[in-house]
CSV table of C-alpha atoms and ligand atoms in Angstrom, one decimal:
chain,number,residue,atom,x,y,z
A,9,MET,CA,-7.5,29.4,-16.8
A,10,LYS,CA,-7.5,27.7,-13.5
A,11,LYS,CA,-4.8,25.2,-12.7
A,12,ILE,CA,-5.9,22.0,-10.9
A,13,VAL,CA,-4.1,19.6,-8.7
A,14,LEU,CA,-6.1,16.3,-8.5
A,15,LEU,CA,-5.1,13.8,-5.9
A,16,GLY,CA,-6.8,10.4,-6.4
A,17,SER,CA,-7.2,10.7,-10.1
A,18,THR,CA,-8.1,7.1,-11.0
A,19,GLY,CA,-10.9,6.7,-8.4
A,20,SER,CA,-14.5,7.4,-9.3
A,21,ILE,CA,-14.3,11.1,-8.2
A,22,GLY,CA,-11.0,11.5,-9.9
A,23,VAL,CA,-12.2,10.1,-13.2
A,24,ASN,CA,-15.3,12.3,-13.1
A,25,THR,CA,-13.3,15.4,-12.3
A,26,LEU,CA,-11.2,14.8,-15.4
A,27,LYS,CA,-14.4,14.4,-17.4
A,28,VAL,CA,-15.5,17.9,-16.2
A,29,VAL,CA,-12.1,19.3,-17.0
A,30,LYS,CA,-12.3,17.9,-20.5
A,31,THR,CA,-15.7,19.6,-21.0
A,32,PHE,CA,-14.0,23.0,-20.4
A,33,PRO,CA,-10.6,22.9,-22.0
A,34,ASP,CA,-10.3,26.7,-22.0
A,35,LYS,CA,-11.2,27.1,-18.3
A,36,PHE,CA,-9.2,24.4,-16.6
A,37,SER,CA,-5.8,22.7,-16.9
A,38,VAL,CA,-4.3,19.9,-14.9
A,39,GLU,CA,-1.1,20.7,-13.1
A,40,ALA,CA,-0.6,17.5,-11.1
A,41,LEU,CA,-2.2,14.0,-10.6
A,42,SER,CA,-1.8,11.3,-8.1
A,43,VAL,CA,-2.7,7.6,-7.8
A,44,ASN,CA,-2.3,4.8,-5.3
A,45,THR,CA,-1.3,2.0,-7.6
A,46,ASN,CA,-3.2,2.3,-10.9
A,47,ILE,CA,-0.4,3.5,-13.2
A,48,GLN,CA,-2.1,2.0,-16.3
A,49,LEU,CA,-4.9,4.5,-16.1
A,50,LEU,CA,-2.5,7.2,-15.0
A,51,LYS,CA,-0.5,6.8,-18.1
A,52,GLU,CA,-3.6,7.4,-20.2
A,53,GLN,CA,-4.5,10.4,-18.1
A,54,ILE,CA,-0.9,11.8,-18.6
A,55,LYS,CA,-1.3,11.5,-22.4
A,56,VAL,CA,-4.6,13.4,-22.4
A,57,PHE,CA,-4.1,16.0,-19.7
A,58,ALA,CA,-0.3,16.6,-19.7
A,59,PRO,CA,0.3,17.3,-16.0
A,60,LYS,CA,3.7,18.7,-15.0
A,61,VAL,CA,4.1,16.3,-12.1
A,62,VAL,CA,2.5,13.1,-10.8
A,63,ALA,CA,2.7,11.1,-7.6
A,64,VAL,CA,2.3,7.3,-7.1
A,65,THR,CA,1.9,6.3,-3.4
A,66,ASP,CA,3.0,2.7,-4.1
A,67,ARG,CA,6.8,3.0,-4.5
A,68,ALA,CA,7.2,-0.1,-6.7
A,69,LYS,CA,4.6,1.2,-9.0
A,70,ALA,CA,6.3,4.6,-9.1
A,71,LYS,CA,9.5,3.0,-10.2
A,72,GLU,CA,7.7,1.0,-12.8
A,73,LEU,CA,6.1,4.2,-14.2
A,74,ARG,CA,9.5,6.0,-14.3
A,75,GLU,CA,10.9,3.1,-16.3
A,76,GLU,CA,8.0,3.2,-18.7
A,77,ILE,CA,7.7,7.0,-19.4
A,78,GLY,CA,11.3,8.1,-18.9
A,79,ASN,CA,12.1,11.6,-17.8
A,80,SER,CA,9.2,13.3,-19.6
A,81,ILE,CA,7.5,14.3,-16.4
A,82,LYS,CA,8.4,14.3,-12.7
A,83,VAL,CA,7.2,11.2,-10.8
A,84,LEU,CA,7.1,11.5,-7.0
A,85,GLU,CA,6.4,8.6,-4.7
A,86,GLY,CA,5.0,7.7,-1.3
A,87,GLU,CA,2.7,9.7,0.9
A,88,GLU,CA,5.3,12.5,1.0
A,89,GLY,CA,4.9,12.7,-2.8
A,90,LEU,CA,1.2,13.8,-2.3
A,91,LYS,CA,2.3,16.3,0.3
A,92,GLU,CA,5.0,17.7,-1.9
A,93,ILE,CA,2.5,18.2,-4.8
A,94,ALA,CA,0.1,20.1,-2.5
A,95,ALA,CA,2.9,22.1,-0.9
A,96,SER,CA,4.9,23.2,-4.0
A,97,SER,CA,3.0,22.9,-7.2
A,98,GLU,CA,1.6,26.0,-8.8
A,99,TYR,CA,-2.1,25.8,-8.8
A,100,ASP,CA,-5.5,27.4,-8.1
A,101,ILE,CA,-7.8,24.5,-7.1
A,102,PHE,CA,-6.9,21.4,-5.0
A,103,VAL,CA,-9.2,18.5,-5.6
A,104,GLY,CA,-9.0,16.0,-2.7
A,105,ALA,CA,-10.3,12.8,-4.1
A,106,MET,CA,-8.1,10.3,-2.2
A,107,VAL,CA,-9.7,7.6,-0.1
A,108,GLY,CA,-9.6,7.6,3.7
A,109,PHE,CA,-7.1,9.1,6.2
A,110,ALA,CA,-4.4,9.4,3.6
A,111,GLY,CA,-6.2,12.5,2.4
A,112,LEU,CA,-5.5,14.5,5.5
A,113,ALA,CA,-1.8,15.5,5.2
A,114,PRO,CA,-1.8,16.8,1.6
A,115,THR,CA,-5.2,18.6,2.2
A,116,ILE,CA,-3.6,20.5,5.1
A,117,GLU,CA,-0.7,21.6,2.9
A,118,ALA,CA,-3.1,23.0,0.4
A,119,ILE,CA,-5.1,24.8,3.1
A,120,LYS,CA,-1.9,26.4,4.4
A,121,ARG,CA,-1.4,27.9,1.0
A,122,GLY,CA,-4.8,29.5,1.0
A,123,LYS,CA,-6.1,27.5,-2.0
A,124,ARG,CA,-9.6,26.6,-3.0
A,125,ILE,CA,-10.2,23.1,-1.7
A,126,ALA,CA,-12.7,21.0,-3.6
A,127,LEU,CA,-13.1,18.3,-1.0
A,128,ALA,CA,-14.4,14.8,-1.8
A,129,ASN,CA,-12.3,13.1,0.9
A,130,LYS,CA,-14.8,13.3,3.8
A,131,GLU,CA,-12.4,11.5,6.2
A,132,THR,CA,-10.3,14.7,6.4
A,133,LEU,CA,-13.1,16.6,8.1
A,134,VAL,CA,-14.2,13.6,10.1
A,135,VAL,CA,-10.8,13.0,11.8
A,136,ALA,CA,-9.6,16.6,12.0
A,137,GLY,CA,-12.6,18.8,11.6
A,138,GLU,CA,-11.7,21.3,14.4
A,139,LEU,CA,-8.1,21.6,13.2
A,140,VAL,CA,-9.0,21.8,9.5
A,141,THR,CA,-11.7,24.4,9.9
A,142,SER,CA,-9.5,26.7,12.0
A,143,LEU,CA,-6.6,26.4,9.5
A,144,ILE,CA,-9.0,27.3,6.7
A,145,GLN,CA,-9.9,30.5,8.5
A,146,GLU,CA,-6.3,31.4,9.5
A,147,ASN,CA,-5.1,30.9,5.9
A,148,ASN,CA,-8.1,32.3,4.1
A,149,ALA,CA,-8.5,29.1,2.2
A,150,GLU,CA,-11.9,28.1,0.7
A,151,LEU,CA,-13.5,24.8,1.3
A,152,ILE,CA,-16.2,23.7,-1.2
A,153,PRO,CA,-17.7,20.3,-0.7
A,154,VAL,CA,-17.8,17.7,-3.5
A,155,ASP,CA,-19.8,15.2,-1.6
A,156,SER,CA,-23.2,15.3,-3.3
A,157,GLU,CA,-25.2,15.8,-0.1
A,158,HIS,CA,-23.0,18.6,1.2
A,159,SER,CA,-22.9,20.3,-2.3
A,160,ALA,CA,-26.7,20.2,-2.2
A,161,ILE,CA,-26.7,22.0,1.2
A,162,TYR,CA,-24.0,24.4,0.1
A,163,GLN,CA,-26.1,25.3,-2.9
A,164,SER,CA,-29.3,25.6,-0.9
A,165,LEU,CA,-27.5,28.0,1.5
A,166,VAL,CA,-26.4,30.5,-1.2
A,167,GLY,CA,-27.9,33.9,-0.2
A,168,GLU,CA,-29.2,32.6,3.1
A,169,LYS,CA,-28.1,33.3,6.7
A,170,ILE,CA,-26.8,30.3,8.7
A,171,ASN,CA,-28.6,31.5,11.9
A,172,GLU,CA,-31.9,31.3,10.0
A,173,VAL,CA,-31.4,27.5,9.4
A,174,GLU,CA,-33.7,25.3,11.4
A,175,LYS,CA,-32.0,22.1,10.4
A,176,ILE,CA,-30.3,20.3,7.5
A,177,ILE,CA,-31.6,17.1,6.2
A,178,LEU,CA,-29.1,14.7,4.6
A,179,THR,CA,-30.7,12.2,2.3
A,180,ALA,CA,-29.4,8.6,2.2
A,181,SER,CA,-30.2,5.9,-0.4
A,182,GLY,CA,-30.2,3.3,2.4
A,183,GLY,CA,-27.8,1.2,0.4
A,184,PRO,CA,-28.4,-2.4,-0.8
A,185,PHE,CA,-29.6,-3.6,2.6
A,186,LEU,CA,-32.5,-1.1,3.2
A,187,HIS,CA,-35.1,-3.9,3.1
A,188,ARG,CA,-33.2,-6.6,4.9
A,189,THR,CA,-33.8,-7.4,8.5
A,190,LYS,CA,-31.1,-6.9,11.1
A,191,SER,CA,-30.5,-10.7,11.5
A,192,GLU,CA,-30.3,-11.1,7.7
A,193,LEU,CA,-27.2,-8.8,7.8
A,194,ASP,CA,-25.2,-11.6,9.5
A,195,SER,CA,-25.0,-13.6,6.3
A,196,VAL,CA,-24.7,-11.0,3.5
A,197,THR,CA,-21.7,-11.5,1.1
A,198,ILE,CA,-19.1,-9.1,-0.2
A,199,GLU,CA,-20.9,-9.2,-3.6
A,200,ASP,CA,-24.3,-8.2,-1.9
A,201,ALA,CA,-22.6,-5.3,-0.1
A,202,LEU,CA,-20.8,-4.1,-3.2
A,203,ASN,CA,-24.1,-3.9,-5.2
A,204,HIS,CA,-25.1,-0.3,-4.6
A,205,PRO,CA,-28.5,0.6,-6.1
A,206,ASN,CA,-27.8,4.1,-7.3
A,207,TRP,CA,-24.1,5.1,-7.4
A,208,LYS,CA,-21.1,3.4,-9.0
A,209,MET,CA,-18.3,4.1,-6.6
A,210,GLY,CA,-15.1,2.7,-5.2
A,211,SER,CA,-15.3,-0.4,-2.9
A,212,LYS,CA,-14.5,1.4,0.4
A,213,ILE,CA,-17.3,4.0,0.1
A,214,THR,CA,-19.7,1.3,-1.3
A,215,ILE,CA,-19.2,-0.8,1.8
A,216,ASP,CA,-19.6,2.4,3.9
A,217,SER,CA,-22.9,2.9,2.1
A,218,ALA,CA,-24.1,-0.6,2.9
A,219,THR,CA,-23.3,-0.2,6.6
A,220,MET,CA,-24.6,3.4,6.5
A,221,MET,CA,-21.2,4.5,8.0
A,222,ASN,CA,-21.0,6.7,4.9
A,223,LYS,CA,-24.0,8.7,6.1
A,224,GLY,CA,-22.5,8.7,9.6
A,225,LEU,CA,-19.3,10.2,8.3
A,226,GLU,CA,-21.3,12.7,6.3
A,227,VAL,CA,-23.2,13.8,9.4
A,228,ILE,CA,-19.9,14.7,11.0
A,229,GLU,CA,-18.6,16.2,7.8
A,230,ALA,CA,-21.8,18.4,7.7
A,231,PHE,CA,-21.2,19.5,11.3
A,232,TRP,CA,-17.8,20.9,10.5
A,233,LEU,CA,-18.7,22.3,7.1
A,234,PHE,CA,-21.8,24.2,8.2
A,235,ASN,CA,-21.0,25.0,11.8
A,236,LEU,CA,-24.5,24.1,13.1
A,237,PRO,CA,-25.6,22.6,16.5
A,238,LYS,CA,-25.4,18.8,16.4
A,239,ASN,CA,-29.1,18.3,16.9
A,240,LYS,CA,-29.8,20.3,13.7
A,241,ILE,CA,-28.4,17.6,11.4
A,242,GLU,CA,-30.9,14.9,10.4
A,243,VAL,CA,-30.8,11.9,8.1
A,244,VAL,CA,-33.8,10.7,6.0
A,245,ILE,CA,-33.8,7.6,3.7
A,246,HIS,CA,-34.6,8.5,0.2
A,247,PRO,CA,-34.0,5.5,-2.0
A,248,GLN,CA,-34.2,7.3,-5.4
A,249,SER,CA,-31.3,9.7,-4.6
A,250,ILE,CA,-32.9,12.4,-6.6
A,251,ILE,CA,-33.0,14.9,-3.8
A,252,HIS,CA,-29.4,15.3,-2.8
A,253,SER,CA,-30.1,17.0,0.5
A,254,MET,CA,-32.3,19.8,2.0
A,255,VAL,CA,-32.1,22.8,4.3
A,256,GLU,CA,-35.1,23.8,6.4
A,257,PHE,CA,-35.3,27.4,7.5
A,258,VAL,CA,-36.8,28.9,10.7
A,259,ASP,CA,-40.0,29.9,8.9
A,260,GLY,CA,-40.6,26.2,7.9
A,261,SER,CA,-39.6,26.7,4.3
A,262,ILE,CA,-37.3,24.0,2.8
A,263,LYS,CA,-34.8,24.3,-0.1
A,264,ALA,CA,-33.5,21.2,-1.8
A,265,GLN,CA,-31.1,20.5,-4.7
A,266,LEU,CA,-32.2,17.8,-7.1
A,267,SER,CA,-31.0,15.9,-10.2
A,268,THR,CA,-30.5,12.5,-11.6
A,269,PRO,CA,-27.5,11.2,-9.6
A,270,ASP,CA,-24.2,12.1,-11.3
A,271,MET,CA,-21.0,13.2,-9.4
A,272,LYS,CA,-20.0,15.4,-12.3
A,273,LEU,CA,-22.6,18.0,-11.1
A,274,PRO,CA,-21.2,18.6,-7.5
A,275,ILE,CA,-17.6,18.3,-8.9
A,276,GLN,CA,-18.3,21.0,-11.5
A,277,TYR,CA,-20.0,23.2,-9.0
A,278,ALA,CA,-17.0,23.0,-6.7
A,279,LEU,CA,-14.7,24.0,-9.6
A,280,THR,CA,-16.8,26.9,-10.9
A,281,TYR,CA,-18.5,28.3,-7.8
A,282,PRO,CA,-20.0,30.9,-7.6
A,283,ASP,CA,-20.6,30.5,-11.3
A,284,ARG,CA,-22.5,27.8,-13.1
A,285,LEU,CA,-21.3,26.7,-16.6
A,286,PRO,CA,-23.5,25.1,-19.2
A,287,ALA,CA,-23.0,21.3,-19.4
A,288,SER,CA,-25.1,18.4,-20.5
A,289,HIS,CA,-24.0,15.8,-17.9
A,290,VAL,CA,-27.5,14.6,-16.9
A,291,GLU,CA,-31.2,14.9,-17.7
A,292,THR,CA,-33.8,14.7,-15.0
A,293,LYS,CA,-37.2,13.7,-16.2
A,294,PHE,CA,-39.7,13.8,-13.4
A,295,HIS,CA,-42.4,11.9,-15.4
A,296,ALA,CA,-39.9,9.0,-15.7
A,297,ILE,CA,-39.0,9.1,-12.0
A,298,LYS,CA,-42.6,9.3,-10.9
A,299,ASN,CA,-42.1,8.6,-7.2
A,300,LEU,CA,-39.9,10.1,-4.5
A,301,THR,CA,-40.2,8.2,-1.2
A,302,PHE,CA,-38.8,8.7,2.3
A,303,PHE,CA,-38.2,6.6,5.4
A,304,GLU,CA,-36.8,7.1,8.8
A,305,PRO,CA,-33.3,5.5,9.3
A,306,ASP,CA,-33.2,2.4,11.4
A,307,PHE,CA,-30.5,3.1,13.9
A,308,ASP,CA,-30.8,-0.3,15.5
A,309,LYS,CA,-30.1,-2.1,12.2
A,310,PHE,CA,-27.5,0.4,11.0
A,311,GLU,CA,-25.4,0.5,14.1
A,312,CYS,CA,-22.6,2.4,12.3
A,313,LEU,CA,-24.8,5.4,11.8
A,314,LYS,CA,-25.6,5.5,15.5
A,315,LEU,CA,-21.9,5.1,16.3
A,316,ALA,CA,-21.1,8.1,14.1
A,317,TYR,CA,-23.7,10.3,15.9
A,318,ASN,CA,-22.3,9.2,19.2
A,319,VAL,CA,-18.7,10.1,18.3
A,320,MET,CA,-19.8,13.5,17.0
A,321,GLU,CA,-21.3,14.1,20.4
A,322,ILE,CA,-18.1,12.9,22.2
A,323,GLY,CA,-15.7,14.9,20.0
A,324,GLY,CA,-11.9,14.9,20.4
A,325,THR,CA,-10.2,12.0,18.8
A,326,ALA,CA,-13.3,9.8,19.0
A,327,PRO,CA,-14.2,10.4,15.3
A,328,CYS,CA,-10.6,9.5,14.4
A,329,ILE,CA,-10.9,6.2,16.3
A,330,LEU,CA,-14.2,5.6,14.5
A,331,ASN,CA,-12.7,6.3,11.1
A,332,ALA,CA,-9.5,4.3,11.6
A,333,SER,CA,-11.3,1.2,13.0
A,334,ASN,CA,-13.8,1.5,10.2
A,335,GLU,CA,-11.1,1.6,7.5
A,336,VAL,CA,-9.5,-1.5,9.0
A,337,ALA,CA,-12.8,-3.3,9.4
A,338,VAL,CA,-14.0,-2.6,5.9
A,339,GLU,CA,-10.6,-3.8,4.5
A,340,LYS,CA,-11.0,-7.0,6.5
A,341,PHE,CA,-14.6,-7.5,5.2
A,342,LEU,CA,-13.5,-6.9,1.6
A,343,THR,CA,-10.7,-9.5,1.9
A,344,GLY,CA,-13.1,-12.1,3.4
A,345,LYS,CA,-11.6,-12.1,6.9
A,346,ILE,CA,-14.7,-11.0,8.8
A,347,GLY,CA,-18.5,-11.0,8.3
A,348,PHE,CA,-20.5,-7.8,7.6
A,349,THR,CA,-21.8,-7.3,11.2
A,350,LYS,CA,-18.2,-7.5,12.6
A,351,ILE,CA,-17.7,-4.1,11.1
A,352,PRO,CA,-19.6,-2.2,13.9
A,353,TYR,CA,-18.3,-4.7,16.4
A,354,ILE,CA,-14.7,-3.8,15.6
A,355,ILE,CA,-15.5,-0.1,15.7
A,356,ASN,CA,-17.3,-0.4,19.1
A,357,LYS,CA,-14.4,-2.3,20.6
A,358,SER,CA,-11.9,0.3,19.4
A,359,LEU,CA,-13.9,3.1,20.8
A,360,GLU,CA,-14.0,1.3,24.2
A,361,LYS,CA,-10.3,0.7,24.2
A,362,ILE,CA,-8.5,3.7,22.7
A,363,GLU,CA,-8.1,6.8,24.9
A,364,ASN,CA,-9.9,10.0,23.7
A,365,HIS,CA,-8.0,13.3,23.5
A,366,LYS,CA,-9.9,16.6,23.5
A,367,HIS,CA,-8.9,19.2,20.9
A,368,PRO,CA,-6.1,17.1,19.4
A,369,ASP,CA,-3.3,18.6,17.4
A,370,ILE,CA,-2.1,17.1,14.2
A,371,ALA,CA,0.5,14.8,15.9
A,372,GLN,CA,-2.2,13.4,18.3
A,373,ILE,CA,-4.5,12.7,15.3
A,374,PHE,CA,-1.7,10.8,13.5
A,375,GLU,CA,-0.9,8.9,16.7
A,376,CYS,CA,-4.6,8.1,17.4
A,377,ASP,CA,-5.0,6.8,13.8
A,378,LYS,CA,-1.9,4.6,14.1
A,379,GLU,CA,-2.8,3.2,17.6
A,380,THR,CA,-6.4,2.4,16.5
A,381,ARG,CA,-5.2,0.6,13.3
A,382,LEU,CA,-2.9,-1.5,15.4
A,383,PHE,CA,-5.6,-2.4,17.8
A,384,ALA,CA,-8.4,-2.9,15.3
A,385,GLY,CA,-6.1,-5.0,13.1
A,386,GLN,CA,-6.0,-7.7,15.8
A,387,LEU,CA,-9.7,-8.0,16.2
A,388,SER,CA,-11.9,-10.4,14.2
B,14,MN,MN1,-22.3,11.5,-0.3
């Protein structure tokens, strides 16, 4: 029986993780859960999964929850509540399914304890890849990606040697604006941008998919996860999202992992690796799919993807600046304060303005995140 800590339990990865846990009640139990604000769904999850402790980032909501459920379980609050769960609960697997920079601090606590980290929170590796990967080695922790593309690459690399990899090819759906022109992007609405063709996800990652920043973050994530030269990470548009990503080897052979899109597959793999357990989450019928198509990404139209490649090259705190300004810009777009094409504009301005630090320590990363948010917050 493996004990699981799941931070971000009411988001799309969190909900799917609990579905996987429910499929194998004799293999997994839930030790702790956390949410930002959604205590309604958390209450239902508490009834079904009986965690020993929960954390609610929003303090008013934490108080509300305590009043409703009494002393039956421990309710922690604030960002330090997430850290405390990661640092002091008794568990085997840490599932990091929080959104954005907030995932970093608790993930580091779990790494320091040498746990298995099933990581869906890609921002952790984007902002602190160098630090996180060295901490993983020092502490003998294990990092298994939950992001579907990285899970596909991870699966394709089983039994292979990393020095025999020619390149990795991340697939991208292209999002809702694949067939719009660059000038048409000026006038797209929030509803247009939230209308993802293949995946049902939270609003932040859905906007990131529409700008293709999501793929940009994934390129940086792949760089840290697989320790490959930067020019060996490619992106190809594949609108059907059936091939989740590919690895090409030095002999020209290519391995891919495929299925009908369903996040329960990469989540389950991260929980059960190196084993596979029987489950009937999805069916993949090739005669129904018929066509798999591919395009080159348009770096001119999807400026965010280009910016991500640039900051990967620059290194230091540049990816942290990119991430923080993107989080601010996406929030502004979602609340109707800026238009869609102002997202790359705000990121660009922030990268120009904020000073870069090479090989940042954790304090410098937090400082950079804070400084960038302050600056980007004033732009429109
Ligand atoms: Mn992904």
